[in-house]
Short mmCIF file of C-alpha atoms in Angstrom, two decimals:
data_model
loop_
_atom_site.label_atom_id
_atom_site.label_comp_id
_atom_site.label_asym_id
_atom_site.label_seq_id
_atom_site.Cartn_x
_atom_site.Cartn_y
_atom_site.Cartn_z
CA MET C 1 0.00 0.00 0.00
CA ALA C 2 1.24 3.46 -0.86
CA ASP C 3 2.43 5.72 1.91
CA LYS C 4 0.50 8.96 2.39
CA ALA C 5 3.65 10.97 1.57
CA ASP C 6 3.88 9.18 -1.81
CA LEU C 7 0.50 10.63 -2.75
CA ILE C 8 1.59 14.28 -2.29
CA ILE C 9 3.17 15.77 -5.41
CA GLY C 10 3.71 19.48 -5.98
CA GLY C 11 1.52 20.36 -3.01
CA TYR C 12 -1.41 18.28 -4.27
CA PHE C 13 -2.73 15.23 -2.41
CA PHE C 14 -3.76 12.63 -4.98
CA GLY C 15 -6.38 9.98 -4.40
CA SER C 16 -4.39 7.14 -5.99
CA TYR C 17 -0.80 6.09 -6.39
CA ASP C 18 -1.19 6.01 -10.21
CA ASP C 19 -2.38 9.64 -10.25
CA ALA C 20 0.54 10.66 -8.03
CA LYS C 21 3.00 8.86 -10.34
CA LYS C 22 1.49 10.60 -13.35
CA ALA C 23 1.75 13.98 -11.59
CA GLU C 24 5.37 13.26 -10.68
CA LYS C 25 6.14 12.47 -14.32
CA GLU C 26 4.41 15.67 -15.41
CA MET C 27 6.49 17.64 -12.90
CA LYS C 28 9.68 16.17 -14.39
CA ASN C 29 8.44 17.01 -17.90
CA ALA C 30 7.64 20.58 -16.84
CA ASN C 31 11.12 21.00 -15.32
CA TYR C 32 12.72 19.57 -18.47
CA LEU C 33 10.71 21.90 -20.71
CA GLU C 34 11.39 24.91 -18.52
CA GLU C 35 15.13 24.46 -19.07
CA ARG C 36 14.62 24.64 -22.84
CA VAL C 37 11.88 27.25 -23.39
CA GLY C 38 13.95 30.22 -22.30
CA SER C 39 15.53 30.65 -25.74
CA MET C 40 12.28 30.26 -27.69
CA SER C 41 10.54 33.10 -29.46
CA PRO C 42 6.96 33.86 -28.36
CA LYS C 43 5.65 32.30 -31.58
CA GLN C 44 7.61 29.08 -30.99
CA LEU C 45 6.45 29.02 -27.38
CA LEU C 46 2.82 29.39 -28.51
CA GLY C 47 3.33 26.47 -30.93
CA LEU C 48 4.77 24.36 -28.11
CA TYR C 49 1.88 25.32 -25.82
CA ASP C 50 -0.69 24.31 -28.48
CA LYS C 51 1.14 21.05 -29.17
CA MET C 52 1.17 20.17 -25.46
CA ILE C 53 -2.58 20.76 -25.30
CA ASP C 54 -3.23 18.73 -28.47
CA GLU C 55 -1.10 15.81 -27.31
CA LYS C 56 -2.53 15.93 -23.77
CA VAL C 57 0.92 16.10 -22.21
CA PHE C 58 -0.42 17.49 -18.94
CA GLU C 59 -3.54 16.01 -17.37
CA THR C 60 -3.05 16.56 -13.65
CA PRO C 61 -3.16 19.76 -11.58
CA VAL C 62 0.65 19.76 -11.52
CA GLY C 63 0.73 19.88 -15.31
CA TRP C 64 -2.10 22.38 -15.50
CA GLU C 65 -0.12 24.63 -13.21
CA TYR C 66 2.78 24.57 -15.69
CA LEU C 67 0.43 25.26 -18.61
CA LYS C 68 -0.98 28.20 -16.64
CA TYR C 69 2.59 29.46 -16.13
CA LEU C 70 3.27 29.15 -19.91
CA ARG C 71 0.02 30.95 -20.64
CA SER C 72 1.05 33.84 -18.37
CA SER C 73 4.48 33.91 -20.01
CA LEU C 74 2.93 34.13 -23.46
CA ILE C 75 0.70 37.01 -22.38
CA SER C 76 3.66 38.83 -20.81
CA LYS C 77 5.65 38.36 -24.06
CA GLY C 78 2.98 40.16 -26.04
CA ILE C 79 0.87 37.32 -27.46
CA ASP C 80 -2.78 38.34 -27.66
CA GLU C 81 -4.78 36.44 -25.03
CA GLU C 82 -7.43 35.55 -27.61
CA LEU C 83 -4.80 33.61 -29.60
CA ILE C 84 -3.92 31.46 -26.58
CA ARG C 85 -6.16 28.46 -26.19
CA PRO C 86 -7.69 27.80 -22.77
CA ILE C 87 -6.33 24.90 -20.74
CA PRO C 88 -8.67 21.91 -21.10
CA LEU C 89 -9.25 20.20 -17.74
CA ARG C 90 -11.01 17.09 -19.08
CA THR C 91 -12.54 16.30 -15.72
CA ILE C 92 -15.72 16.96 -13.77
CA PHE C 93 -15.38 18.55 -10.35
CA VAL C 94 -19.00 18.64 -9.23
CA THR C 95 -20.84 15.34 -9.20
CA LYS C 96 -24.56 15.51 -9.98
CA GLU C 97 -27.19 13.26 -11.37
CA GLU C 98 -26.67 12.24 -14.99
CA ASN C 99 -29.82 14.11 -16.01
CA ASP C 100 -28.22 17.37 -14.92
CA TYR C 101 -25.43 16.89 -17.49
CA SER C 102 -27.70 16.16 -20.46
CA HIS C 103 -27.63 19.80 -21.61
CA ILE C 104 -23.81 19.83 -21.43
CA ALA C 105 -23.52 16.68 -23.52
CA LYS C 106 -25.78 18.21 -26.17
CA LEU C 107 -23.54 21.27 -26.32
CA TYR C 108 -20.50 19.11 -27.09
CA VAL C 109 -22.27 17.00 -29.69
CA LYS C 110 -24.07 19.73 -31.57
CA PRO C 111 -21.69 21.71 -33.80
CA ALA C 112 -22.07 25.46 -34.05
CA LYS C 113 -23.83 26.99 -37.05
CA ASN C 114 -20.53 28.24 -38.45
CA GLU C 115 -19.15 24.73 -38.24
CA LYS C 116 -22.23 23.34 -40.02
CA ASN C 117 -21.76 25.83 -42.84
CA LYS C 118 -18.06 25.04 -42.96
CA LEU C 119 -18.82 21.32 -43.13
CA LYS C 120 -21.31 21.89 -45.95
CA ARG C 121 -18.79 24.00 -47.87
CA ASN C 122 -16.09 21.37 -47.39
CA LEU C 123 -18.48 18.65 -48.54
CA MET C 124 -19.43 20.62 -51.66
CA ARG C 125 -15.77 21.29 -52.45
CA SER C 126 -15.02 17.63 -52.04
CA VAL C 127 -17.86 16.61 -54.36
CA VAL C 128 -16.81 19.16 -57.00
CA VAL C 129 -13.18 18.05 -56.85
CA ASN C 130 -14.17 14.37 -57.07
CA VAL C 131 -16.42 15.01 -60.09
CA LEU C 132 -13.65 17.01 -61.75
CA LEU C 133 -11.15 14.21 -61.14
CA ALA C 134 -13.59 11.62 -62.53
CA VAL C 135 -14.04 13.72 -65.69
CA LEU C 136 -10.26 14.00 -66.05
CA VAL C 137 -9.81 10.24 -65.69
CA ILE C 138 -12.49 9.59 -68.33
CA ALA C 139 -10.83 12.13 -70.65
CA MET C 140 -7.47 10.40 -70.17
CA PHE C 141 -9.01 7.04 -71.13
CA ILE C 142 -10.61 8.55 -74.25
CA ILE C 143 -7.32 10.17 -75.29
CA ALA C 144 -5.46 6.92 -74.66
CA LEU C 145 -7.96 4.91 -76.73
CA LYS C 146 -7.80 7.30 -79.69
CA SER C 147 -4.02 7.67 -79.59
CA PRO C 148 -2.17 6.18 -82.60
CA SER C 149 0.80 5.16 -80.47
CA PRO C 150 0.55 1.90 -78.55
CA ASN C 151 -0.44 2.09 -74.90
CA ILE C 152 -1.85 -0.31 -72.34
CA LEU C 153 -5.41 0.15 -73.61
CA ASN C 154 -4.89 -0.27 -77.36
CA TYR C 155 -1.50 -1.97 -77.78
CA LYS C 156 -2.94 -5.16 -79.28
CA GLN C 157 -4.94 -3.32 -81.94
CA VAL C 158 -2.05 -0.97 -82.83
CA ILE C 159 0.47 -3.82 -83.09
CA THR C 160 -1.95 -5.93 -85.16
CA ASP C 161 -2.58 -2.99 -87.51
CA ASN C 162 1.17 -2.35 -87.84
CA TYR C 163 1.84 -6.01 -88.53
CA ALA C 164 -0.92 -6.10 -91.18
CA ALA C 165 0.50 -2.98 -92.84
CA TRP C 166 4.01 -4.49 -92.87
CA GLU C 167 2.68 -7.75 -94.24
CA GLN C 168 0.80 -5.94 -97.01
CA GLU C 169 3.87 -3.85 -97.86
CA LEU C 170 6.04 -6.96 -97.94
CA THR C 171 3.55 -8.75 -100.20
CA GLU C 172 3.49 -5.76 -102.59
CA ARG C 173 7.29 -5.63 -102.69
CA GLU C 174 7.50 -9.37 -103.23
CA ALA C 175 5.02 -9.10 -106.13
CA ALA C 176 7.03 -6.22 -107.61
CA VAL C 177 10.27 -8.22 -107.31
CA ARG C 178 8.67 -11.28 -109.00
CA GLU C 179 7.31 -9.09 -111.78
CA LYS C 180 10.78 -7.57 -112.30
CA GLU C 181 12.26 -11.09 -112.36
CA LYS C 182 9.74 -12.15 -115.03
CA GLN C 183 10.54 -9.07 -117.08
CA TYR C 184 14.25 -9.78 -116.74
CA GLU C 185 13.78 -13.44 -117.73
CA ASN C 186 11.68 -12.41 -120.71
CA LEU C 187 14.26 -9.91 -121.84
CA GLY C 188 17.31 -12.03 -121.24
CA GLY C 189 15.94 -15.38 -121.68
#
């Protein structure tokens, strides 16, 4: 069983040993990052902040505290507060009946009107691009079929036609040679 002291990390008393271990790891990560962020430009620091939020690097109060510190640093370095994303907590602090949270769940599921319009625009763009690509593919097949040079679609027909033309030319030449031989035999013979 974990000792009570093992559950206290960064001034927070955690309810489980696993949470305390996670917080301890986040504290080490925060210390490691703090050593390296000093030379970053505000724009790079904002990118790092966003990446840490996206990748859920910090999920305990210890990590949130570091994100709050980074947020304050970004504001003090002149980054507009509206450009800095809020720190997602991903936890519920007040326990209530499930029915009380039904309106919150609907808010997360239902996209905003701007997002609906954006989704519709993206869908229409996708359909238009797909139709355009299909037309281009059909055009390429038509061009390939009508092309006089052999390709994967018409190579058999083109080669057969070439062979027939060569055979006809050879037959004509052979007939001309035989006729010349007859004329020569008749003259000399």
